[in-house]
CSV table of C-alpha atoms in Angstrom, one decimal:
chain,number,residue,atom,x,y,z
V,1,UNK,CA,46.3,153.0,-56.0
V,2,UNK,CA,42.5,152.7,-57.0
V,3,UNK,CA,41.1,151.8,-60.0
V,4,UNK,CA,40.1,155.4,-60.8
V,5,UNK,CA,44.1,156.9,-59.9
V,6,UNK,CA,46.7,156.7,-62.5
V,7,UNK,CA,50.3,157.9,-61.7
V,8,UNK,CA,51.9,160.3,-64.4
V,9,UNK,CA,55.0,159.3,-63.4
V,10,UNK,CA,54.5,155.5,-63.9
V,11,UNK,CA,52.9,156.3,-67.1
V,12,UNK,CA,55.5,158.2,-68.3
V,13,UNK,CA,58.3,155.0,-66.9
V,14,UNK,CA,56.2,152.5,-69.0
V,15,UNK,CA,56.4,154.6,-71.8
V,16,UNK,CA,59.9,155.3,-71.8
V,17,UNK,CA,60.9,151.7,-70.9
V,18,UNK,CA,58.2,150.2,-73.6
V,19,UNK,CA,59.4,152.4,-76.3
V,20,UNK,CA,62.3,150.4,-78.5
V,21,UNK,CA,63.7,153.4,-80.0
V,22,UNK,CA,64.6,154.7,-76.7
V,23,UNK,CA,67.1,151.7,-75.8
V,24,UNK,CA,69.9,149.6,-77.4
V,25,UNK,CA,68.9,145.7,-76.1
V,26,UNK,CA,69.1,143.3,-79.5
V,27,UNK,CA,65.7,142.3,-79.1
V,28,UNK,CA,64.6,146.3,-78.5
V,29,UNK,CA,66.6,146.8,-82.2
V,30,UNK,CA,64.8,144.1,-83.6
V,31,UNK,CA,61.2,145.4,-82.6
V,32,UNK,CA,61.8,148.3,-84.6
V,33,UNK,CA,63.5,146.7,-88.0
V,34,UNK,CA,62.5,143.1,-87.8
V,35,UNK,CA,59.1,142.5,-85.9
V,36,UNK,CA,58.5,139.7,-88.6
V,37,UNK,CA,61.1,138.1,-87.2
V,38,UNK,CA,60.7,138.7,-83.7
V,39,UNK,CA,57.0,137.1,-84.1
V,40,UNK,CA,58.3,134.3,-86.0
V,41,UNK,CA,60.9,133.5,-83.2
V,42,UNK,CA,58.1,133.5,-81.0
V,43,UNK,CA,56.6,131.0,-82.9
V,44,UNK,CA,53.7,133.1,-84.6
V,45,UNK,CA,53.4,133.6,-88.5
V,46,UNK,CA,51.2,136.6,-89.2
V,47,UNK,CA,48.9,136.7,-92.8
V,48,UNK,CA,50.3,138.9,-95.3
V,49,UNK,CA,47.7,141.1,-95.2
V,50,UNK,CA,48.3,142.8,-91.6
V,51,UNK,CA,49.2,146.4,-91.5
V,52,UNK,CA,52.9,147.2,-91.0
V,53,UNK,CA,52.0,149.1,-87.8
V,54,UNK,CA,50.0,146.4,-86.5
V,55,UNK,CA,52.9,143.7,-87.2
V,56,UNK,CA,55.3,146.0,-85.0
V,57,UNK,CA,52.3,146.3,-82.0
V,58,UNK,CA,52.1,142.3,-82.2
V,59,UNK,CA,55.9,142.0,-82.0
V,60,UNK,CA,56.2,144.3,-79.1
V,61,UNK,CA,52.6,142.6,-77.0
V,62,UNK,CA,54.9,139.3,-77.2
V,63,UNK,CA,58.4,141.0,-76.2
V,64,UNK,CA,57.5,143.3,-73.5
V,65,UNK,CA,56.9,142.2,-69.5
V,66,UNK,CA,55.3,144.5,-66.7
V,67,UNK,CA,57.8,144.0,-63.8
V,68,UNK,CA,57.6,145.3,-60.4
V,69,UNK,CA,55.9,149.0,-62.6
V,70,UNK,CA,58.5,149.2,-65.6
V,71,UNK,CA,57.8,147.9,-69.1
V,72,UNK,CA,61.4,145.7,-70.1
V,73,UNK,CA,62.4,143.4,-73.1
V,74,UNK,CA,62.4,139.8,-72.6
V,75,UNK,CA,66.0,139.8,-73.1
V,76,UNK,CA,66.6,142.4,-69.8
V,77,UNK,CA,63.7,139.5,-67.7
V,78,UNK,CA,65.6,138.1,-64.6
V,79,UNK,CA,64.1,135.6,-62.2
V,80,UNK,CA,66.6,134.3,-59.2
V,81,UNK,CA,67.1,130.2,-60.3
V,82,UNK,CA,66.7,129.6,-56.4
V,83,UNK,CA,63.0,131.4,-56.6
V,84,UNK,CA,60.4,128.8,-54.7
V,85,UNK,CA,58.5,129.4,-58.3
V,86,UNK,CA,60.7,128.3,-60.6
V,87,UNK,CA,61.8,125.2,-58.0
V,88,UNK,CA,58.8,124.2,-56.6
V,89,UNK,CA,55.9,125.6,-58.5
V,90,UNK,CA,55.5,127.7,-55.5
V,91,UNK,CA,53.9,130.7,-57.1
V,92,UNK,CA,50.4,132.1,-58.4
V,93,UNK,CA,48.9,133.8,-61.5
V,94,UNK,CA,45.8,135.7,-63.0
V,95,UNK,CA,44.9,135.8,-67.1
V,96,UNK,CA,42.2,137.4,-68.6
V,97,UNK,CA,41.5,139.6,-71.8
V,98,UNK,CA,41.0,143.4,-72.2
V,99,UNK,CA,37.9,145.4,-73.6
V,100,UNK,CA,39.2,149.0,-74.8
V,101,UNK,CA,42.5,148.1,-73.3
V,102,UNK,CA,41.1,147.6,-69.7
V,103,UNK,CA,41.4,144.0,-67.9
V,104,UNK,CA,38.1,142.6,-68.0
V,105,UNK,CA,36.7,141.8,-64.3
V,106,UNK,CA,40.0,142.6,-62.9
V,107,UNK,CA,38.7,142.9,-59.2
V,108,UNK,CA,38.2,139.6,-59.3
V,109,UNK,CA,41.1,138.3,-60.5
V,110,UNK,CA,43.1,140.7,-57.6
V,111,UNK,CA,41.0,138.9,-54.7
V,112,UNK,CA,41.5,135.1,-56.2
V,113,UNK,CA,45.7,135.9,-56.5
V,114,UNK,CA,46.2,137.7,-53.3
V,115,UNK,CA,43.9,134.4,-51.8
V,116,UNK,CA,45.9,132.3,-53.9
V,117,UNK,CA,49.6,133.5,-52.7
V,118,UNK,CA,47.8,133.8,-49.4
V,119,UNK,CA,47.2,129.9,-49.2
V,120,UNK,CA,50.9,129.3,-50.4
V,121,UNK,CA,52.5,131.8,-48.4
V,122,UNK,CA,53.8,133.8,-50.8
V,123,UNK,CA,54.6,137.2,-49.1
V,124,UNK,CA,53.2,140.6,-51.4
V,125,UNK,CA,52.4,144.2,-50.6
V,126,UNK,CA,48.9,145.2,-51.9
V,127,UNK,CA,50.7,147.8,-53.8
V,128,UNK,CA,53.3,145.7,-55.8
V,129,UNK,CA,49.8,143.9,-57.4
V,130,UNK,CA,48.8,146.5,-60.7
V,131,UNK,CA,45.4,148.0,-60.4
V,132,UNK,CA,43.1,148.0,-63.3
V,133,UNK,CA,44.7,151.7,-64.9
V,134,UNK,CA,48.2,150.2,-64.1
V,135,UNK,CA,47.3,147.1,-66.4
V,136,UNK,CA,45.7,149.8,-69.1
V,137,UNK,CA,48.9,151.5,-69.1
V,138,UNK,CA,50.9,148.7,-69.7
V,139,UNK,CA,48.3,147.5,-72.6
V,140,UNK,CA,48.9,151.4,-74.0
V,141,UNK,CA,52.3,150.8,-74.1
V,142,UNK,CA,52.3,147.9,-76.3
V,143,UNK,CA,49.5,148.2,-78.5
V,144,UNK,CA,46.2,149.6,-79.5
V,145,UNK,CA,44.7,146.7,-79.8
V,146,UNK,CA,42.5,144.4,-77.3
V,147,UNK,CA,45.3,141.4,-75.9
V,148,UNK,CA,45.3,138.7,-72.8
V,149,UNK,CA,47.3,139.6,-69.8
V,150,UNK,CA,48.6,137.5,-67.6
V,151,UNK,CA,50.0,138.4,-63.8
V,152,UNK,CA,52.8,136.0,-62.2
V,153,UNK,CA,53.7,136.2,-58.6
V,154,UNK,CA,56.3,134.2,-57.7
V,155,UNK,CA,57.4,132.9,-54.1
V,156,UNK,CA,61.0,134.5,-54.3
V,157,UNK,CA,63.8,132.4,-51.7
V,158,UNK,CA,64.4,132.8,-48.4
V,159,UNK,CA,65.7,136.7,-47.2
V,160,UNK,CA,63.9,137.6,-50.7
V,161,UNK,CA,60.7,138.4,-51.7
V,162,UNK,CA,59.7,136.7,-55.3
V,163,UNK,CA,58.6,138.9,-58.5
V,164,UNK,CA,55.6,140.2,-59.7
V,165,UNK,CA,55.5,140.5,-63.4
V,166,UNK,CA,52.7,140.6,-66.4
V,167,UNK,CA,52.9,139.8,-69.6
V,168,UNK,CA,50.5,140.0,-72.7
V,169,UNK,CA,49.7,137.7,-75.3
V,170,UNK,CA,47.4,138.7,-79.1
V,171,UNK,CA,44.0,138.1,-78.4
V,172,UNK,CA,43.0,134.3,-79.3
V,173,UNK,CA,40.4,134.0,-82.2
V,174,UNK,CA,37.5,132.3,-79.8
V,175,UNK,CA,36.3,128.8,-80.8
V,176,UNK,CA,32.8,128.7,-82.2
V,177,UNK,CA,32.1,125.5,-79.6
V,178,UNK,CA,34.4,123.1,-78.0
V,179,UNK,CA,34.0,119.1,-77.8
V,180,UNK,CA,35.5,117.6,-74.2
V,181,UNK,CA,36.3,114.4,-73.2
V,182,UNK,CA,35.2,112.8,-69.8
V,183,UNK,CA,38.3,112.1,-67.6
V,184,UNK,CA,39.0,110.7,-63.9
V,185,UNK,CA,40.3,114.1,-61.8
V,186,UNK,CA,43.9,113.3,-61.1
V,187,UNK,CA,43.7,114.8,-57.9
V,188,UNK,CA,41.8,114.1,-55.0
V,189,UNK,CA,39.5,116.9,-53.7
V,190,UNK,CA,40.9,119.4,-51.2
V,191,UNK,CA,44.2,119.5,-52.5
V,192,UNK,CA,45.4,123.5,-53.2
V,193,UNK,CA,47.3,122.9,-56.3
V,194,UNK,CA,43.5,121.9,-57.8
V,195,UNK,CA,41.4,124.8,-56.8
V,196,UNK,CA,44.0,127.7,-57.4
V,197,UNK,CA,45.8,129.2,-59.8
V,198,UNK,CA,49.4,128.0,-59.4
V,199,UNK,CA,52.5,127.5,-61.3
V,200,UNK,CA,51.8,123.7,-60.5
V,201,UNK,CA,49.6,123.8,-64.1
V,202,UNK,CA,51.0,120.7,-66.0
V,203,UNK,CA,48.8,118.3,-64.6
V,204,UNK,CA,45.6,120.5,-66.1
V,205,UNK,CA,47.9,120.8,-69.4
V,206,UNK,CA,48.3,116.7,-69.6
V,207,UNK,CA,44.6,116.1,-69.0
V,208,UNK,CA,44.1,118.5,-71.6
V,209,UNK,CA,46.6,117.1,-74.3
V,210,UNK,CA,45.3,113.8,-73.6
V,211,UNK,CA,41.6,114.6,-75.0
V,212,UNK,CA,43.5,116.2,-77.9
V,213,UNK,CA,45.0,113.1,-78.5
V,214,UNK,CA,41.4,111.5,-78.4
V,215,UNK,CA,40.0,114.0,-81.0
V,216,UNK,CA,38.5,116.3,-78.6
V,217,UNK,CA,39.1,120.0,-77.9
V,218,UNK,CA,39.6,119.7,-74.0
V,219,UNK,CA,39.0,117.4,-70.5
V,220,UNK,CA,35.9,116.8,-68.5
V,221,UNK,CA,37.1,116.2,-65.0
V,222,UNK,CA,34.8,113.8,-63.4
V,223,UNK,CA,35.6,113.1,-59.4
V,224,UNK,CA,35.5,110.2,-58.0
V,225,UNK,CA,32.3,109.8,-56.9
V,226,UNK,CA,31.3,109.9,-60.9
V,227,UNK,CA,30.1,113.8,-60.6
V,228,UNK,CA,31.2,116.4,-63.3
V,229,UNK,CA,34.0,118.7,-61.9
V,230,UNK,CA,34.9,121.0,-65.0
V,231,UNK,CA,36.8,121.2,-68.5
V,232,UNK,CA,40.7,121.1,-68.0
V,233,UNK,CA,40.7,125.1,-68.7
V,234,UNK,CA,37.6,126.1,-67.9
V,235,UNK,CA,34.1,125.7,-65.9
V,236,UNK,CA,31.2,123.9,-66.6
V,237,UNK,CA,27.2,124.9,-67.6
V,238,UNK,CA,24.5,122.2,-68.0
V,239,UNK,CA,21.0,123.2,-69.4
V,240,UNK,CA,18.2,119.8,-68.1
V,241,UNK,CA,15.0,120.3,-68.1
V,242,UNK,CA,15.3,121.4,-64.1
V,243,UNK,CA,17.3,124.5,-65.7
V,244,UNK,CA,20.9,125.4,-65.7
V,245,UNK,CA,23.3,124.5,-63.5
V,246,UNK,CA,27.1,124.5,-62.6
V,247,UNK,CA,28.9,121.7,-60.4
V,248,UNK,CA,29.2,123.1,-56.6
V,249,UNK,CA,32.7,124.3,-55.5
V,250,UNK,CA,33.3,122.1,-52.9
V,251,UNK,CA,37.0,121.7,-53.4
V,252,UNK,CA,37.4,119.5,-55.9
V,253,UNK,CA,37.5,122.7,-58.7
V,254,UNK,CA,39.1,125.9,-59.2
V,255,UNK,CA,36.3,128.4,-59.3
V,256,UNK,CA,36.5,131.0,-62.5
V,257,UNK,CA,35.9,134.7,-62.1
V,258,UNK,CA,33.3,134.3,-65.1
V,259,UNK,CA,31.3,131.7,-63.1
V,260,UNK,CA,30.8,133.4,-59.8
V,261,UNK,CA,29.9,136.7,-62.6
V,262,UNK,CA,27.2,134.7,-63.8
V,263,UNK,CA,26.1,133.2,-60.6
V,264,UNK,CA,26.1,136.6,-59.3
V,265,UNK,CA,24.2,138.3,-62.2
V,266,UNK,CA,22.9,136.3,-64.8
V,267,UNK,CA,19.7,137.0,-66.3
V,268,UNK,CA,18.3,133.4,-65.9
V,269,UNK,CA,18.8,131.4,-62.6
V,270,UNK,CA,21.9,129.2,-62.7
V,271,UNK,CA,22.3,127.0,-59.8
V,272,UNK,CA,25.4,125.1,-58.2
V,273,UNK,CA,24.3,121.1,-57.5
V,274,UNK,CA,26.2,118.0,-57.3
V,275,UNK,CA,26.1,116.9,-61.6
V,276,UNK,CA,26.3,112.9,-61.8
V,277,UNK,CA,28.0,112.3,-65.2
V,278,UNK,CA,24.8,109.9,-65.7
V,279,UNK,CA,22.5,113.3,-66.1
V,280,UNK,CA,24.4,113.9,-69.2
V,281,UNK,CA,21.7,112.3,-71.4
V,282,UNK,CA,19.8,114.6,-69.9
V,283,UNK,CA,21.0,117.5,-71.3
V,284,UNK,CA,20.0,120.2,-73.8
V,285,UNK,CA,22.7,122.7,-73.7
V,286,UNK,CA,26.0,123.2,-72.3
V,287,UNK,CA,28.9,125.3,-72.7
V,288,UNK,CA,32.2,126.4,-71.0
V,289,UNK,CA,33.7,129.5,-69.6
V,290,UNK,CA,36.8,131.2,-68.8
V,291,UNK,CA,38.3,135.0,-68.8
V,292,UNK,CA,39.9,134.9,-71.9
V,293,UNK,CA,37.3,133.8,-74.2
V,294,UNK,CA,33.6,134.3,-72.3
V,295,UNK,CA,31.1,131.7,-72.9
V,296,UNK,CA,32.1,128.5,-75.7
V,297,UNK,CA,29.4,126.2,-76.4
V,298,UNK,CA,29.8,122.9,-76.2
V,299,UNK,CA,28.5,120.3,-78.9
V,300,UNK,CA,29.6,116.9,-77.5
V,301,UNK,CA,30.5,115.5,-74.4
V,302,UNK,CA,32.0,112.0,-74.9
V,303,UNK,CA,28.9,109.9,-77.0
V,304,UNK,CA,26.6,113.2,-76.4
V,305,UNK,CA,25.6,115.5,-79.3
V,306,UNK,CA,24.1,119.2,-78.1
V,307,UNK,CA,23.2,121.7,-80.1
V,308,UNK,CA,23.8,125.3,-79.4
V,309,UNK,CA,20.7,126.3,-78.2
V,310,UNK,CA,18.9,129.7,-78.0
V,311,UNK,CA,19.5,129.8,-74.4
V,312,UNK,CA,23.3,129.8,-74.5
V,313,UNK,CA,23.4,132.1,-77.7
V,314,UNK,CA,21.3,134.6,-75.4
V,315,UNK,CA,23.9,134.2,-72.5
V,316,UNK,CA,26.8,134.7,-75.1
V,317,UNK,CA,25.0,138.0,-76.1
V,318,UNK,CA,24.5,139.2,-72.6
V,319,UNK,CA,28.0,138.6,-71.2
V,320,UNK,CA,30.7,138.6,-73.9
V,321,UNK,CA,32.5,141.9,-73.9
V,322,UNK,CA,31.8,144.2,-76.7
V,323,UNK,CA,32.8,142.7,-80.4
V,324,UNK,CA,36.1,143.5,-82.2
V,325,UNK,CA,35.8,146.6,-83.6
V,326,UNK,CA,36.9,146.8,-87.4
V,327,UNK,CA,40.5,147.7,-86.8
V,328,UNK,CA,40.9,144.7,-84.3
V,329,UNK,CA,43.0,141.7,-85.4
V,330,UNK,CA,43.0,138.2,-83.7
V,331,UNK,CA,44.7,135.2,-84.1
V,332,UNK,CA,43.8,131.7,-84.2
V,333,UNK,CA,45.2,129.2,-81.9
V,334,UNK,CA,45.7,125.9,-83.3
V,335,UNK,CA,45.4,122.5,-81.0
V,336,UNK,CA,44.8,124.2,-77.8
V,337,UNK,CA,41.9,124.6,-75.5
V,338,UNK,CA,40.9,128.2,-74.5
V,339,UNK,CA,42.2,128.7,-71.0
């Protein structure tokens, strides 16, 4: 299905499925009469001041999957405990936000996965990955607001094929600049579980947790030939007085969809080169960049203080999606890097 073709019928299946009024599950009961609760379970306390209708959207963006084309209740999720995903992290996945309800650079994210499950041999028809109306319809489903979706293939076991599900998350308030923390890469370069999107993520989360634990927001992978790699969750701009630049993928990183955008079609040159970490001192500007949140800028790196420059603001202009519109809510994560 292309980007432009939608299918009535699986709109009409995700509404049917999404809708809690329609079905008797506990947690589909719960959506309707105590979405307070439901978000609280989930471990998110809401201000006072949201809207009613807004509370119940939230409630049902954190309780509803995407699987295999139907919208179902967390409760009613089923993975196989003998899936190569669950056992052996043995499975790959996407995130990114919306804008108007549509995943933002979402052909990108559909090459990197189907490379990704390529590498691990993870077996999936083009057709069982959601196009970019497929996600829309989903987002529909659950709310009118913008959210973060994320897709999950898993490996599945032998004589059966794995799943492929999505689920959505309330948009994250963005961080008004980040601070990392310079750390060894715990992985030697070339290794797959490094440079792709797997379900093998808890070493990126401990690097991460550990410059929390330092006072910082995030990690600054360094290899170990003492050049910058990227942030635990994100890639890595520098702005010297040669002009900006990003460390070269040469295996030792996992490339983001928003860095090969902006290598692709920034308005200012932006150049991959080998970064020692000694050029730091030499820098003006920096910031970092994912999917889910654009461009952050960053304001220290180890001992280094940078200010958010103009050049970085201007970049922030030109790429970020189009701002919240007045109806759009957003909440703010607490002790964790964007990702």
């Amino acid at each position: 299905m292309s980007d432009q073709q939608s299918s009535p019928m699986l709109d009409q299946e995700l509404t049917r499925a999404g809708d809690p009024s329609s079905a008797g599950s506990g947690l589909e009961r719960r959506l309707v009469h105590d979405p307070v609760g439901v978000l609280r379970d989930r471990g998110i306390n809401l201000p006072d001041e949201l809207p009613p209708r807004i509370v119940q959207e939230l409630a049902r963006v954190v309780s509803l999957l995407w699987v295999d084309g139907r919208v179902v209740p967390l409760d009613r999720f089923y993975i196989d405990p003998s899936d190569e995903g669950l056992l052996f992290g043995r499975g790959a996945w996407e995130s990114t936000r919306t804008v108007g309800g549509a995943p933002w650079l979402w052909p990108l994210h559909l090459d990197r996965i189907r490379s990704t499950a390529e590498v691990l041999g993870i077996q999936v028809t083009p057709e069982r990955l959601p196009d970019r109306e497929q996600v829309a319809a989903y987002v529909r489903s659950l709310t009118s607001q913008d959210v973060t979706v994320r897709l999950n293939v898993s490996a599945g076991r032998s004589g059966a094929p794995g799943l492929v599900w999505m689920s959505a998350a309330p948009m994250p308030y963005p961080p008004s600049s980040i601070r990392l923390r310079t750390r060894p890469s715990p992985v030697s370069k070339g290794q797959a579980y490094l440079t792709l999107k797997t379900f093998q993520y808890a070493t990126r989360l401990r690097i991460g947790q550990q410059a929390a634990q330092d006072g910082f927001d995030s990690a600054l992978l360094i290899d170990a030939d003492g050049n910058l790699l990227e942030a635990s969750h994100a890639n890595i701009f520098i702005r010297t007085s040669d002009g900006w630049s990003t460390p070269t993928a040469d295996g030792g990183m996992l490339p983001g969809t928003v860095r090969h955008y902006l290598l692709t079609n920034s308005p200012v040159p932006i150049h991959e080169q080998v970064i020692p970490l000694a050029r730091l001192g030499e820098a003006r500007e920096a910031f970092v960049t994912n999917s889910n949140v654009g461009i952050v800028p960053v304001t220290q790196i180890d001992g280094y203080s940078l200010s958010i420059g103009e050049e970085t603001l201007g970049l922030m202009r030109w790429l970020q999606p189009p701002t919240a519109a007045a109806g759009e809510y957003r909440l703010r994560e607490r002790g964790t890097a964007p990702r």
